Amino acid sequence: MNDTPDQRVPALKTMYRFQWEPAQAAHVLLYPEGMVKLSGSAGEILKRVDGQRSIAVIIDELKAAFGGAPLDDDVRNFLAQAQSNGWITL
Amino acid sequence: MAGLPSDISGRPLWLLAELTYRCPLQCPYCSNPVDFARRSDELSTADWMRVLNEARQLGAMQLGFSGGEPLLRHDLEELIGEARRLGYYSNLITSGVGMDEERVARFKQAGLDHIQVSFQASSEELNNFLGGTASFQHKLDMARAVKAHGYPMVLNIVIHRQNIDQIEDIIRMTIDLKADFVELASTQYYGWSKLNLDALLPTREQLRNAEAVARRYQEMMKDRMKIIYVVPDYYEERPKACMNGWGSIFLTIAPDGTALPCHAAQQLPGLTFPNVRDQSIEEIWSHSSAFQHFRGFEWMQEPCRSCPDKTKDFGGCRCQAYMMTGDATATDPVCSKSPRHGQLRAEVERIASLAGSSAPAQPLVFRNSRNSRALSPPVES
Ligand code: SF4
Ligand code: SF4
């Protein structure tokens, strides 16, 4: 078991495909007969969801990439939302 | 599923590749054109490859291989491979007839993302009767194979008066098969189903019961399986946002290369639909008069023209408007603001009274080549 919520490791469910779409200039999630266009920040987070990195690691990486902005809660909230949408497991 | 982002349009996000009209089944609600047997000309593999490439360049992401029965195309594996290479999410929409476990594995290897298997009913007898083929056991086997090979599994069952009372058994069957998504799709009345309308439209009471059952199972299965049940729009007061608007995000290519904004659009009069043999997808999508025809709101009449809801439903289905009013630019009669809405209500009442009477039911017209030829004059070329 994981000790703290941030040590959990999110993974994309197998039915979803995450990819960059040049025509939309955005990341998208594709699934059976449907699609979701992701916002810039959602794309940055999901890009790091690989079944290896923990939430804590993802937060650290994003801070490093975006000048130390306080984005901890945004990441946690987005991942909770993604889980309730059925996109990822936590 | 029809998960559609609302903030992107103007590109053919959805490409439906109807590879062939050939099909071993004979469903009386088939949405293929009634004259399909007179349209046996099919695109070559090279044509399809070009279509996949050009549509992807325009921004298409979702690709459906359908038909007819797409398994009858021997180049299906090749097309799936190309689709994967191009970055499509590819969906195979099949009856399962013509598939075996080996092919399920080969498709996976080629990069297919998802297989949707359709059932006609949950009992062997009714399934085989409606499909006109002894296919039930094979479908069960194929659904299991799809699951075993790690695909997300969507089961699709078209719901109408002949099977709606078994909706609970149908849902239970999909639970046993461990489906991820279940689409209980109410028949849409065009093509063959329009011919069989009197025998297929459920009564209001049947619908109410079916909805209650579906809702119960939706709640019960909420974390394991998604159940979608949309009632036939004949019973609604507002039309569906058909195709999310004409020429907005959907592009269908018929087996012979005819490009359509909707797979049922060939019945509309006065439109000449372009063919991918003569024009690029870009020319067709952006410049052909057929794709411009009902785009936006300019073509609308009252009451749609000044209605605030026109951005939500685009005035409904053009085919339905044409079939019921003879005018493809009319308001879809499903809308209670349509001057023809009362006529639709009366028609629904008439059919409901047929369903309740003991008069012998009109026999179903099955979708097969013989009936197709008998019902349609030769196409001039
Ligand atoms: S609806 Fe039935 S007959 Fe029509 S293409 Fe599908 S399986 Fe074949
Ligand atoms: S009048 Fe036309 S636009 Fe308004 S709700 Fe009815 S169909 Fe839709």
PDB file of N, CA, C and O in Angstrom, chain B residues 9 52 91 103 130 142 164 174 182 214 219 249 326 345-346:
ATOM      1  N   SER B   9     -14.852  21.970 -34.259  1.00  0.00           N
ATOM      2  CA  SER B   9     -15.651  21.542 -35.395  1.00  0.00           C
ATOM      3  C   SER B   9     -15.035  22.187 -36.618  1.00  0.00           C
ATOM      4  O   SER B   9     -14.027  22.859 -36.532  1.00  0.00           O
ATOM      5  N   LEU B  52      -7.806   7.426 -46.410  1.00  0.00           N
ATOM      6  CA  LEU B  52      -7.343   7.454 -45.017  1.00  0.00           C
ATOM      7  C   LEU B  52      -6.294   8.541 -44.832  1.00  0.00           C
ATOM      8  O   LEU B  52      -6.328   9.309 -43.867  1.00  0.00           O
ATOM      9  N   ASN B  91     -11.902   1.814 -35.122  1.00  0.00           N
ATOM     10  CA  ASN B  91     -13.019   1.038 -34.591  1.00  0.00           C
ATOM     11  C   ASN B  91     -13.546   0.109 -35.681  1.00  0.00           C
ATOM     12  O   ASN B  91     -13.822   0.568 -36.792  1.00  0.00           O
ATOM     13  N   ARG B 103      -8.209 -14.120 -36.590  1.00  0.00           N
ATOM     14  CA  ARG B 103      -8.318 -12.805 -37.217  1.00  0.00           C
ATOM     15  C   ARG B 103      -8.397 -11.700 -36.149  1.00  0.00           C
ATOM     16  O   ARG B 103      -7.851 -10.616 -36.325  1.00  0.00           O
ATOM     17  N   LEU B 130     -33.934 -12.368 -36.673  1.00  0.00           N
ATOM     18  CA  LEU B 130     -33.788 -10.975 -37.113  1.00  0.00           C
ATOM     19  C   LEU B 130     -32.618 -10.803 -38.062  1.00  0.00           C
ATOM     20  O   LEU B 130     -32.678 -10.023 -39.014  1.00  0.00           O
ATOM     21  N   MET B 142     -17.220 -14.786 -30.525  1.00  0.00           N
ATOM     22  CA  MET B 142     -16.395 -13.657 -30.978  1.00  0.00           C
ATOM     23  C   MET B 142     -16.324 -12.556 -29.923  1.00  0.00           C
ATOM     24  O   MET B 142     -15.282 -11.935 -29.727  1.00  0.00           O
ATOM     25  N   ILE B 164     -37.590  -5.219 -27.651  1.00  0.00           N
ATOM     26  CA  ILE B 164     -37.503  -4.274 -26.530  1.00  0.00           C
ATOM     27  C   ILE B 164     -37.981  -4.892 -25.217  1.00  0.00           C
ATOM     28  O   ILE B 164     -37.464  -4.573 -24.147  1.00  0.00           O
ATOM     29  N   THR B 174     -24.976  -8.890 -21.822  1.00  0.00           N
ATOM     30  CA  THR B 174     -23.786  -8.054 -21.984  1.00  0.00           C
ATOM     31  C   THR B 174     -22.952  -8.041 -20.699  1.00  0.00           C
ATOM     32  O   THR B 174     -21.736  -7.924 -20.757  1.00  0.00           O
ATOM     33  N   VAL B 182     -22.124  -0.623 -23.366  1.00  0.00           N
ATOM     34  CA  VAL B 182     -23.261  -1.226 -24.060  1.00  0.00           C
ATOM     35  C   VAL B 182     -24.077  -0.117 -24.692  1.00  0.00           C
ATOM     36  O   VAL B 182     -24.470   0.829 -24.019  1.00  0.00           O
ATOM     37  N   ALA B 214     -33.363  -0.075 -18.028  1.00  0.00           N
ATOM     38  CA  ALA B 214     -32.028   0.427 -18.372  1.00  0.00           C
ATOM     39  C   ALA B 214     -31.491   1.294 -17.247  1.00  0.00           C
ATOM     40  O   ALA B 214     -30.326   1.189 -16.861  1.00  0.00           O
ATOM     41  N   GLU B 219     -27.496   2.209 -12.903  1.00  0.00           N
ATOM     42  CA  GLU B 219     -27.159   2.514 -11.517  1.00  0.00           C
ATOM     43  C   GLU B 219     -26.361   1.350 -10.910  1.00  0.00           C
ATOM     44  O   GLU B 219     -25.302   1.543 -10.326  1.00  0.00           O
ATOM     45  N   ILE B 249     -18.530  17.654 -38.483  1.00  0.00           N
ATOM     46  CA  ILE B 249     -17.418  16.802 -38.031  1.00  0.00           C
ATOM     47  C   ILE B 249     -17.455  15.392 -38.609  1.00  0.00           C
ATOM     48  O   ILE B 249     -16.505  14.650 -38.447  1.00  0.00           O
ATOM     49  N   GLY B 326     -41.477  16.011 -47.303  1.00  0.00           N
ATOM     50  CA  GLY B 326     -41.161  16.162 -48.712  1.00  0.00           C
ATOM     51  C   GLY B 326     -40.227  17.334 -48.975  1.00  0.00           C
ATOM     52  O   GLY B 326     -39.897  17.633 -50.116  1.00  0.00           O
ATOM     53  N   ARG B 345     -47.129  12.838 -34.580  1.00  0.00           N
ATOM     54  CA  ARG B 345     -47.824  12.274 -33.411  1.00  0.00           C
ATOM     55  C   ARG B 345     -48.917  11.302 -33.865  1.00  0.00           C
ATOM     56  O   ARG B 345     -49.046  10.198 -33.337  1.00  0.00           O
ATOM     57  N   ALA B 346     -49.692  11.707 -34.873  1.00  0.00           N
ATOM     58  CA  ALA B 346     -50.787  10.869 -35.362  1.00  0.00           C
ATOM     59  C   ALA B 346     -50.233   9.553 -35.919  1.00  0.00           C
ATOM     60  O   ALA B 346     -50.806   8.478 -35.708  1.00  0.00           O
TER      61      ALA B 346
END
